[in-house]
Amino acid sequence: MSGPVPVAKSLADIYPNAALLTEGPRWNALLTTFAQVYGHNASFIARSPGRVNIIGEHIDYSLYSVLPMAITADAIMAVAATPTAEGASTFKVKISNVESSKFPASEFDVPLDGSLEIDATKFEWTNYFKSGLRGALELLRKKHGNGFRACNMEIMVNGTVPVGGGLSSSAAVVSTSALAVMYANGEHVVDKKELTELAIVSERAVGVNSGGMDQAASVFSEQGSALFVSFSPQLEARTVKLPPTNPELCFLIAQSFITANKHVTGPIHYNLRVVEVSFAAVYLNAVLNPPGTELPEDAGPLGISLQGFHDTYFYHANASDYYAAKSLTKEEELEKLIAVTKETLTQEEGYTREEIAKVLNLSVPELESRFMSKIPVRADRFKLRQRALHVFTEALRVLKFYTLLERPLHTGASDTTLFNQELGRIMNDTQESCRVLYENSCPENDDICRIALGAGSYGSRQTGAGWGGCTVHLVSVNKVDDIKSALEREYFSKMRLTDEQKEQAMVVSKPAGGSALYMVN
Ligand code: NG1
Ligand code: MG
């Protein structure tokens, strides 16, 4: 499902109907502000959305498939580009935001060799633009040679994805930035896969060692469909539709307003999980695969992954017991891995560096330099058993969810209810696994899920990285109001929210389109 980023003819190509009434004026305001600030018109707009993850949490960086969908909220950038002067050694970027008091304007010169410094220790909104810019410049130089001369750019930004709210504002900004830079520099056909891969690597440069779910969802999504994204053996995205049911199903997104700042808590939360699952992969490999087996180098943040272990494990099983192993489905493989993980990683209390190093035949400093220098973390014990079990069970849940969606639904009220309940149950199991095994939930998200389920949600869970952020609920449209009022009464009314927060607290989002370009005039 690759191909070029589409050029939209109208906003109806991008947004669900219900959103057009607010998006039209917003796009006009972007263009007007551009003209006011820069004194002339923009020539095009680039756009990429945030996303909500329906299922498949914290497994993208282990290279297992996930199932997100794009939302209406997005980053839009109006752009004008001019060639750099003959003989210049830099090009100029001017970037402003429609919300200029929150996101102050900035100007900077970039050496034509693309060597742009980004200070990831300082939290500046333009860092995400810069990371997309740097990634795009690298790709342009790869395509056109080192002599490539990038042009000057003037940019006006507007974003509606809440920052730190688990809906991936960062991926929206990075993907939009990279797309804007590519198009401004004459790449009028931007390949979606190339853009996604570029955005994944770019975003890692500004902080978190994430997987590629957010960027894939942002770039590849198509209006009206969720997306099944695979990372192994290579990045691939397939659209998948929620079957029509009566009453219709929808996803309600509810914020917790607990802000998780990954830049601060990375070493004890997100990045620690990346290191723990990487440890689990090499540990399982050392114990279960033939001596001397190396995990294949792959797209995981540390160059290896549980998926890599998965593949080598069945490769060797195939070699010794070819016919037995060959007949396993993906689901059966995962079930087998869950069983061997339970037998192999028996320490509920976690593993120390010494214990892991010993199994890998490394010294502790060697272990630290291989796994913890690129990704600094703080922990004495690493919970390999719980983390690996979450990943394998979650990968299995994604496959089950996807299979259910792909299977044609027999109409009839009781079938529909069973189907809805089954989808919901899988989402609830994910929440439980996040809470207990991956330990990335928080009491507020657990509360929100409990309240929503009590008011008639089929399935409720936090979405995205967790430790705060956002929750997603599978509900029939005729239940939305009940669930909203229960959440209002039992959760939101107890918080002091600004008007803006009240507006963002709960939204029903229909699957929106992914990255797009729009030509002005
Ligand atoms: P959030 O924090 O919701 O944007 C993060 C990662 C994803 C994925 C999810 C957990 C980033 C940019 N993204 O998403 O790749 O691992 O957590 O499933 O950090
Ligand atoms: Mg993010």
Coordinates of C-alpha atoms and ligand atoms in Angstrom, one line a residue:
M1 CA 0.0 0.0 0.0
S2 CA 2.8 2.4 -0.7
G3 CA 2.9 5.0 -3.4
P4 CA 3.2 8.8 -3.3
V5 CA 1.8 11.1 -0.7
P6 CA -1.5 12.3 -2.3
V7 CA -2.1 15.9 -3.4
A8 CA -5.5 16.8 -2.0
K9 CA -8.0 18.6 -4.3
S10 CA -10.2 19.7 -1.4
L11 CA -10.3 19.3 2.3
A12 CA -13.0 16.6 1.9
D13 CA -10.2 14.4 0.6
I14 CA -8.5 14.6 4.0
Y15 CA -11.1 15.0 6.8
P16 CA -14.4 13.3 7.6
N17 CA -17.4 15.4 6.8
A18 CA -18.1 16.4 10.4
A19 CA -14.7 18.1 10.6
L20 CA -15.0 20.3 7.5
L21 CA -16.8 23.1 9.2
T22 CA -13.9 23.8 11.5
E23 CA -11.0 22.8 9.3
G24 CA -11.9 25.1 6.4
P25 CA -11.6 28.3 8.5
R26 CA -8.5 26.9 10.2
W27 CA -6.7 26.4 6.9
N28 CA -7.8 29.8 5.7
A29 CA -6.4 31.3 8.9
L30 CA -3.1 29.5 8.3
L31 CA -2.7 31.1 4.9
T32 CA -3.8 34.5 6.0
T33 CA -1.3 34.5 8.9
F34 CA 1.4 33.3 6.5
A35 CA 0.7 36.3 4.2
Q36 CA 0.6 38.7 7.2
V37 CA 3.9 37.5 8.6
Y38 CA 5.9 37.0 5.4
G39 CA 4.3 39.6 3.2
H40 CA 3.4 37.2 0.3
N41 CA 1.5 34.0 -0.2
A42 CA 2.5 30.5 0.6
S43 CA 2.7 28.1 -2.3
F44 CA 1.7 24.8 -0.7
I45 CA 0.5 23.2 2.6
A46 CA 1.8 20.0 4.0
R47 CA -0.3 18.0 6.5
S48 CA 0.2 15.0 8.7
P49 CA -2.2 13.8 11.5
G50 CA -1.9 12.5 15.0
R51 CA -3.1 9.0 15.7
V52 CA -4.8 6.9 18.2
N53 CA -3.6 3.3 18.7
I54 CA -6.5 0.9 18.7
I55 CA -4.4 -2.1 19.6
G56 CA -0.7 -3.2 19.8
E57 CA 0.9 -1.2 22.6
H58 CA 4.6 -1.0 23.2
I59 CA 5.4 -3.7 20.6
D60 CA 6.3 -1.6 17.6
Y61 CA 9.9 -1.3 18.8
S62 CA 10.0 -5.1 19.2
L63 CA 9.0 -5.1 15.5
Y64 CA 5.5 -6.7 16.0
S65 CA 2.5 -5.4 14.0
V66 CA 0.2 -2.8 15.4
L67 CA -3.3 -1.4 14.5
P68 CA -3.6 2.4 14.9
M69 CA -5.8 4.9 13.0
A70 CA -5.2 8.6 12.1
I71 CA -7.3 11.2 13.7
T72 CA -8.6 14.5 12.5
A73 CA -6.2 16.5 14.7
D74 CA -3.0 17.2 12.8
A75 CA -0.1 19.5 12.0
I76 CA -0.4 21.8 9.0
M77 CA 2.4 23.8 7.5
A78 CA 2.1 26.5 4.9
V79 CA 5.3 26.9 3.0
A80 CA 7.1 29.2 0.5
A81 CA 10.5 28.3 -0.8
T82 CA 13.2 30.4 -2.7
P83 CA 16.5 29.2 -4.2
T84 CA 19.6 30.0 -2.1
A85 CA 21.9 32.8 -3.5
E86 CA 24.9 31.8 -5.7
G87 CA 27.9 31.3 -3.5
A88 CA 26.0 31.1 -0.2
S89 CA 27.2 28.5 2.2
T90 CA 24.0 28.3 4.2
F91 CA 20.2 28.5 3.6
K92 CA 17.7 30.2 5.8
V93 CA 14.7 28.9 7.6
K94 CA 12.0 31.2 9.0
I95 CA 9.4 29.4 11.0
S96 CA 6.4 30.8 12.9
N97 CA 3.3 29.3 14.5
V98 CA -0.2 30.7 14.4
E99 CA -0.2 30.4 18.2
S100 CA 2.8 32.7 18.4
S101 CA 2.6 33.4 22.1
K102 CA 2.9 29.7 22.9
F103 CA 5.3 28.8 20.2
P104 CA 7.6 31.8 19.4
A105 CA 8.9 32.4 15.9
S106 CA 12.4 31.4 15.1
E107 CA 15.0 31.9 12.3
F108 CA 18.1 30.0 11.7
D109 CA 20.8 29.3 9.0
V110 CA 21.5 25.8 8.0
P111 CA 24.9 24.9 6.4
L112 CA 24.3 23.6 2.8
D113 CA 26.0 20.3 3.8
G114 CA 22.9 19.8 6.0
S115 CA 24.9 19.6 9.2
L116 CA 22.3 21.0 11.5
E117 CA 22.9 20.9 15.3
I118 CA 19.8 20.1 17.4
D119 CA 20.0 20.5 21.1
A120 CA 17.7 17.7 22.3
T121 CA 18.4 18.6 26.0
K122 CA 16.5 21.9 25.5
F123 CA 12.8 21.5 24.9
E124 CA 12.1 23.8 21.9
W125 CA 9.0 23.3 19.7
T126 CA 11.2 23.8 16.6
N127 CA 13.3 20.8 17.5
Y128 CA 10.7 18.5 15.9
F129 CA 10.8 20.6 12.7
K130 CA 14.6 20.5 12.7
S131 CA 14.7 16.8 13.1
G132 CA 12.4 16.3 10.1
L133 CA 14.4 18.9 8.2
R134 CA 17.7 17.2 8.9
G135 CA 16.3 13.8 8.0
A136 CA 14.9 15.1 4.7
L137 CA 18.2 16.8 3.8
E138 CA 20.1 13.6 4.3
L139 CA 17.7 11.8 2.0
L140 CA 17.9 14.6 -0.6
R141 CA 21.7 14.4 -0.5
K142 CA 21.6 10.6 -0.9
K143 CA 19.4 11.1 -4.0
H144 CA 21.1 14.0 -5.6
G145 CA 24.6 13.8 -4.4
N146 CA 26.5 15.9 -1.9
G147 CA 26.4 19.0 -4.1
F148 CA 22.7 19.3 -3.5
R149 CA 21.7 22.8 -2.6
A150 CA 18.6 23.1 -0.4
C151 CA 16.4 26.2 -0.8
N152 CA 15.4 28.9 1.8
M153 CA 12.1 28.2 3.4
E154 CA 9.4 30.3 5.1
I155 CA 6.9 28.3 7.1
M156 CA 3.7 28.9 9.1
V157 CA 2.6 26.1 11.4
N158 CA -0.6 25.2 13.1
G159 CA -1.1 22.1 15.2
T160 CA -4.2 20.7 16.8
V161 CA -2.8 17.5 18.3
P162 CA -2.6 18.1 22.1
V163 CA 1.1 18.0 23.2
G164 CA 2.0 15.2 25.6
G165 CA -1.5 13.8 25.3
G166 CA -0.7 10.4 23.8
L167 CA -2.0 11.2 20.3
S168 CA 1.5 11.6 18.8
S169 CA 1.8 15.3 18.2
S170 CA 5.5 14.7 17.7
A171 CA 5.1 12.3 14.8
A172 CA 2.6 14.6 13.2
V173 CA 5.0 17.5 13.3
V174 CA 8.1 15.5 12.2
S175 CA 6.3 13.8 9.3
T176 CA 4.8 17.1 8.2
S177 CA 8.2 18.8 8.4
A178 CA 10.0 16.2 6.4
L179 CA 7.2 16.2 3.8
A180 CA 7.3 20.0 3.6
V181 CA 11.1 20.1 3.1
M182 CA 11.1 17.4 0.5
Y183 CA 8.4 19.1 -1.6
A184 CA 9.9 22.5 -1.2
N185 CA 13.1 21.1 -2.6
G186 CA 11.6 19.8 -5.8
E187 CA 10.6 16.3 -4.7
H188 CA 7.1 16.5 -6.1
V189 CA 6.5 12.8 -5.7
V190 CA 7.2 11.8 -2.1
D191 CA 7.1 8.1 -1.5
K192 CA 5.1 7.2 1.6
K193 CA 7.4 4.5 2.7
E194 CA 10.5 6.6 2.3
L195 CA 8.8 9.5 4.2
T196 CA 7.8 7.1 7.1
E197 CA 11.3 5.6 7.4
L198 CA 12.8 9.0 7.3
A199 CA 10.4 10.3 10.0
I200 CA 11.1 7.3 12.3
V201 CA 14.8 7.8 12.3
S202 CA 14.5 11.6 12.5
E203 CA 12.3 11.4 15.6
R204 CA 14.7 9.1 17.4
A205 CA 17.3 11.9 17.0
V206 CA 15.3 14.2 19.3
G207 CA 14.8 12.0 22.3
V208 CA 12.9 8.8 22.5
N209 CA 14.0 5.5 21.0
S210 CA 10.5 4.7 19.7
G211 CA 9.2 2.2 17.2
G212 CA 7.6 3.3 14.0
M213 CA 3.9 3.1 14.7
D214 CA 3.1 6.8 15.0
Q215 CA 4.9 7.8 11.8
A216 CA 3.4 5.0 9.8
A217 CA -0.1 5.8 11.0
S218 CA 0.5 9.5 10.3
V219 CA 1.8 9.0 6.8
F220 CA -0.1 5.9 5.5
S221 CA -3.6 6.3 6.9
E222 CA -6.6 6.6 4.6
Q223 CA -9.9 8.2 5.5
G224 CA -12.4 5.8 6.9
S225 CA -9.9 3.0 7.7
A226 CA -7.7 1.9 10.5
L227 CA -4.2 0.7 9.5
F228 CA -2.5 -2.7 10.1
V229 CA 1.2 -1.8 10.2
S230 CA 4.0 -4.5 10.1
F231 CA 7.7 -3.7 10.6
S232 CA 9.2 -7.1 9.8
P233 CA 10.6 -8.2 7.4
Q234 CA 10.0 -4.7 6.2
L235 CA 7.7 -1.7 6.8
E236 CA 4.2 -2.4 5.3
A237 CA 0.8 -0.9 5.9
R238 CA -2.6 -2.2 5.0
T239 CA -5.9 -0.4 5.5
V240 CA -8.6 -2.2 7.5
K241 CA -12.2 -1.2 7.9
L242 CA -14.4 -1.5 10.9
P243 CA -17.3 -3.6 9.6
P244 CA -20.7 -1.8 9.4
T245 CA -22.7 -2.7 12.5
N246 CA -26.1 -1.4 13.6
P247 CA -25.8 0.6 15.8
E248 CA -22.5 1.8 14.3
L249 CA -19.2 1.4 16.3
C250 CA -16.9 4.2 17.0
F251 CA -13.9 5.1 19.1
L252 CA -14.2 7.6 21.9
I253 CA -10.9 9.2 22.9
A254 CA -10.7 10.5 26.5
Q255 CA -7.7 12.4 27.9
S256 CA -6.4 11.8 31.4
F257 CA -4.7 15.2 31.6
I258 CA -1.8 13.4 33.3
T259 CA 1.1 14.6 31.2
A260 CA 3.9 12.1 30.6
N261 CA 7.0 13.9 29.6
K262 CA 9.1 11.2 27.9
H263 CA 12.1 13.5 27.8
V264 CA 12.3 13.6 31.5
T265 CA 11.0 10.1 32.5
G266 CA 12.6 8.2 29.6
P267 CA 15.3 6.5 31.7
I268 CA 12.8 5.0 34.1
H269 CA 9.8 4.5 31.7
Y270 CA 9.9 4.4 28.0
N271 CA 13.5 3.9 27.3
L272 CA 13.9 1.5 30.1
R273 CA 11.2 -0.7 28.5
V274 CA 13.2 -0.6 25.2
V275 CA 16.3 -1.8 27.0
E276 CA 14.3 -4.5 28.9
V277 CA 12.8 -6.0 25.8
S278 CA 16.2 -5.9 24.1
F279 CA 17.7 -7.8 27.1
A280 CA 14.8 -10.3 26.9
A281 CA 15.6 -10.9 23.2
V282 CA 19.3 -11.6 23.8
Y283 CA 18.7 -13.6 27.0
L284 CA 16.1 -15.8 25.3
N285 CA 18.5 -16.2 22.3
A286 CA 21.4 -17.2 24.6
V287 CA 19.4 -19.8 26.5
L288 CA 17.1 -21.2 23.8
N289 CA 18.9 -21.0 20.5
P290 CA 22.0 -23.1 19.5
P291 CA 25.2 -21.8 21.1
G292 CA 26.8 -19.0 19.1
T293 CA 23.5 -17.9 17.5
E294 CA 23.6 -14.1 16.8
L295 CA 20.4 -12.2 16.5
P296 CA 20.0 -10.6 13.1
E297 CA 20.6 -6.9 13.0
D298 CA 17.2 -5.2 12.4
A299 CA 15.3 -1.9 12.7
G300 CA 14.8 -2.2 16.5
P301 CA 16.2 0.8 18.4
L302 CA 19.2 -1.2 19.5
G303 CA 19.6 -3.1 16.3
I304 CA 17.9 -6.3 17.6
S305 CA 14.4 -7.2 18.7
L306 CA 12.1 -9.8 20.2
Q307 CA 10.8 -10.4 16.6
G308 CA 14.4 -11.1 15.6
F309 CA 14.6 -13.7 18.4
H310 CA 11.2 -15.1 17.3
D311 CA 12.4 -15.6 13.7
T312 CA 15.7 -17.3 14.7
Y313 CA 14.0 -19.5 17.2
F314 CA 11.6 -21.0 14.6
Y315 CA 14.3 -21.1 12.0
H316 CA 16.3 -23.4 14.3
A317 CA 13.3 -25.3 15.3
N318 CA 12.5 -25.8 11.6
A319 CA 16.0 -27.1 11.0
S320 CA 15.7 -29.7 13.7
D321 CA 12.1 -30.6 13.5
Y322 CA 11.2 -29.1 10.1
Y323 CA 7.7 -30.5 9.6
A324 CA 6.5 -29.9 13.1
A325 CA 7.5 -26.3 13.2
K326 CA 6.6 -25.4 9.6
S327 CA 3.0 -26.1 10.2
L328 CA 2.6 -23.5 13.0
T329 CA 0.6 -20.4 12.2
K330 CA 1.8 -17.0 13.5
E331 CA -0.7 -17.3 16.3
E332 CA 0.7 -20.7 17.3
E333 CA 4.2 -19.5 17.2
L334 CA 3.4 -16.7 19.6
E335 CA 1.6 -19.2 21.9
K336 CA 4.7 -21.3 21.9
L337 CA 6.9 -18.3 22.7
I338 CA 4.6 -17.4 25.6
A339 CA 5.1 -20.9 27.0
V340 CA 8.9 -21.0 26.6
T341 CA 9.2 -17.5 28.1
K342 CA 7.3 -18.7 31.2
E343 CA 9.7 -21.6 31.5
T344 CA 12.9 -19.7 30.8
L345 CA 12.5 -16.3 32.4
T346 CA 11.3 -17.5 35.8
Q347 CA 12.4 -14.6 38.0
E348 CA 9.4 -12.5 38.9
E349 CA 11.6 -10.1 40.8
G350 CA 13.6 -9.2 37.7
Y351 CA 17.2 -9.7 36.7
T352 CA 20.3 -7.8 37.8
R353 CA 23.0 -6.6 35.3
E354 CA 25.3 -9.3 36.7
E355 CA 22.7 -12.0 36.1
I356 CA 22.1 -10.9 32.5
A357 CA 25.8 -10.4 31.7
K358 CA 26.6 -13.9 32.9
V359 CA 24.1 -15.5 30.6
L360 CA 25.4 -13.5 27.7
N361 CA 29.0 -14.2 28.5
L362 CA 29.8 -10.5 28.9
S363 CA 31.2 -8.4 31.6
V364 CA 28.9 -5.8 33.2
P365 CA 30.7 -2.9 31.6
E366 CA 30.4 -4.7 28.2
L367 CA 26.7 -5.2 28.8
E368 CA 26.3 -1.5 29.7
S369 CA 28.2 -0.2 26.8
R370 CA 26.3 -2.4 24.3
F371 CA 22.7 -1.8 25.7
M372 CA 22.8 1.3 27.9
S373 CA 25.2 3.8 26.4
K374 CA 23.0 4.8 23.5
I375 CA 19.9 4.6 25.7
P376 CA 20.7 5.7 29.3
V377 CA 18.3 4.1 31.8
R378 CA 18.1 3.9 35.6
A379 CA 17.3 0.6 37.1
D380 CA 18.8 -2.1 39.3
R381 CA 16.6 -4.9 38.1
F382 CA 15.1 -5.6 34.7
K383 CA 11.8 -7.4 34.5
L384 CA 12.5 -9.5 31.5
R385 CA 9.8 -12.1 32.2
Q386 CA 6.9 -9.6 32.5
R387 CA 8.0 -7.4 29.6
A388 CA 8.5 -10.3 27.2
L389 CA 5.2 -11.8 28.2
H390 CA 3.5 -8.5 27.5
V391 CA 5.0 -8.3 24.0
F392 CA 4.2 -11.8 22.9
T393 CA 0.7 -11.7 24.3
E394 CA 0.0 -8.3 22.8
A395 CA 1.4 -9.3 19.4
L396 CA -1.1 -12.2 19.6
R397 CA -4.0 -9.9 20.5
V398 CA -3.2 -7.7 17.5
L399 CA -3.4 -10.7 15.2
K400 CA -6.7 -11.9 16.8
F401 CA -8.2 -8.4 16.5
Y402 CA -7.1 -8.0 12.9
T403 CA -8.5 -11.5 12.0
L404 CA -11.8 -10.5 13.6
L405 CA -12.0 -7.3 11.6
E406 CA -11.2 -9.1 8.4
R407 CA -13.7 -11.8 8.8
P408 CA -17.1 -10.9 7.3
L409 CA -19.6 -10.2 10.0
H410 CA -22.9 -12.2 9.8
T411 CA -25.6 -9.7 10.3
G412 CA -28.1 -10.3 13.1
A413 CA -28.2 -8.5 16.4
S414 CA -26.8 -11.3 18.6
D415 CA -23.8 -11.9 16.2
T416 CA -23.1 -8.2 16.2
T417 CA -23.1 -8.0 20.0
L418 CA -20.8 -11.0 20.3
F419 CA -18.5 -9.5 17.8
N420 CA -18.4 -6.1 19.6
Q421 CA -17.8 -7.9 22.9
E422 CA -15.0 -9.9 21.5
L423 CA -13.2 -6.9 20.1
G424 CA -13.8 -5.1 23.4
R425 CA -12.5 -8.0 25.4
I426 CA -9.2 -8.0 23.5
M427 CA -8.8 -4.3 24.2
N428 CA -9.5 -4.8 27.9
D429 CA -6.9 -7.6 28.0
T430 CA -4.4 -5.2 26.6
Q431 CA -5.1 -2.7 29.4
E432 CA -4.7 -5.4 32.0
S433 CA -1.4 -6.5 30.4
C434 CA -0.2 -2.9 30.4
R435 CA -1.2 -2.4 34.0
V436 CA 0.3 -5.6 35.4
L437 CA 3.1 -6.8 33.0
Y438 CA 4.4 -3.7 31.3
E439 CA 3.6 -1.4 34.2
N440 CA 3.0 1.6 32.0
S441 CA -0.5 2.5 33.1
C442 CA -1.4 4.9 35.9
P443 CA -4.3 5.0 38.4
E444 CA -6.1 7.7 36.4
N445 CA -6.1 5.7 33.2
D446 CA -7.3 2.6 35.1
D447 CA -10.1 4.7 36.6
I448 CA -11.2 6.1 33.3
C449 CA -11.3 2.6 31.8
R450 CA -13.3 1.3 34.7
I451 CA -15.8 4.2 34.5
A452 CA -16.3 3.8 30.8
L453 CA -16.8 0.1 30.9
G454 CA -19.3 0.6 33.7
A455 CA -21.2 3.0 31.4
G456 CA -21.4 0.6 28.5
S457 CA -18.1 0.7 26.6
Y458 CA -17.2 -2.6 25.0
G459 CA -13.4 -2.2 25.4
S460 CA -11.4 0.5 27.2
R461 CA -7.7 1.0 27.4
Q462 CA -5.0 3.6 27.5
T463 CA -3.5 4.3 24.1
G464 CA 0.1 5.3 23.3
A465 CA 3.1 5.3 25.6
G466 CA 1.0 5.4 28.8
W467 CA 2.0 6.7 32.2
G468 CA -0.7 9.3 31.6
G469 CA -1.8 10.6 28.2
C470 CA -4.9 9.2 26.6
T471 CA -7.5 6.4 26.6
V472 CA -9.5 4.8 23.8
H473 CA -12.9 3.2 24.1
L474 CA -14.8 1.0 21.6
V475 CA -18.4 2.1 21.8
S476 CA -21.7 1.9 20.0
V477 CA -22.7 5.4 18.8
N478 CA -25.9 5.2 20.9
K479 CA -23.8 4.8 24.1
V480 CA -21.4 7.7 23.5
D481 CA -23.5 10.2 25.6
D482 CA -23.9 7.8 28.5
I483 CA -20.2 7.2 28.7
K484 CA -19.3 10.9 28.3
S485 CA -21.6 11.9 31.1
A486 CA -20.2 9.1 33.4
L487 CA -16.7 10.3 32.7
E488 CA -17.6 13.9 33.2
R489 CA -19.3 13.1 36.5
E490 CA -16.8 10.7 37.9
Y491 CA -13.5 11.9 36.5
F492 CA -13.3 15.3 34.8
S493 CA -15.5 17.2 37.2
K494 CA -12.9 16.5 39.9
M495 CA -10.2 18.2 37.9
R496 CA -9.6 21.9 37.3
L497 CA -9.6 22.1 33.6
T498 CA -9.2 25.1 31.3
D499 CA -11.8 25.7 28.6
E500 CA -9.4 24.4 26.0
Q501 CA -8.9 21.2 28.0
K502 CA -12.6 20.8 28.5
E503 CA -13.0 20.9 24.7
Q504 CA -10.2 18.3 24.2
A505 CA -11.3 16.0 27.1
M506 CA -13.4 13.6 25.1
V507 CA -13.7 13.3 21.3
V508 CA -15.2 10.8 19.0
S509 CA -12.8 10.4 16.1
K510 CA -13.6 8.9 12.8
P511 CA -10.5 7.6 10.9
A512 CA -9.0 10.5 9.0
G513 CA -6.6 10.5 6.1
G514 CA -2.8 10.5 6.4
S515 CA -0.1 12.8 5.1
A516 CA -1.2 15.0 2.3
L517 CA -0.1 18.0 0.2
Y518 CA -2.3 20.8 -0.9
M519 CA -1.4 23.4 -3.6
V520 CA -2.3 27.0 -2.9
N521 CA -4.2 28.8 -5.7
Ligands
NG1_1 P1 3.3 8.1 22.0 O1 4.1 8.4 23.2 O2 1.9 7.8 22.3 O3 3.5 9.0 20.9 C1 5.0 6.0 21.9 C2 5.9 5.7 20.7 C3 5.4 4.6 19.8 C4 4.9 3.4 20.6 C5 4.0 3.8 21.7 C6 3.6 2.7 22.6 C7 7.1 7.8 20.3 C8 7.3 8.9 19.3 N1 6.2 6.9 20.0 O4 3.9 6.7 21.4 O5 6.3 4.3 18.8 O6 6.0 2.6 21.0 O7 4.6 4.8 22.5 O8 2.9 1.7 21.9 O9 7.7 7.8 21.3
MG2 MG 5.2 11.2 20.5

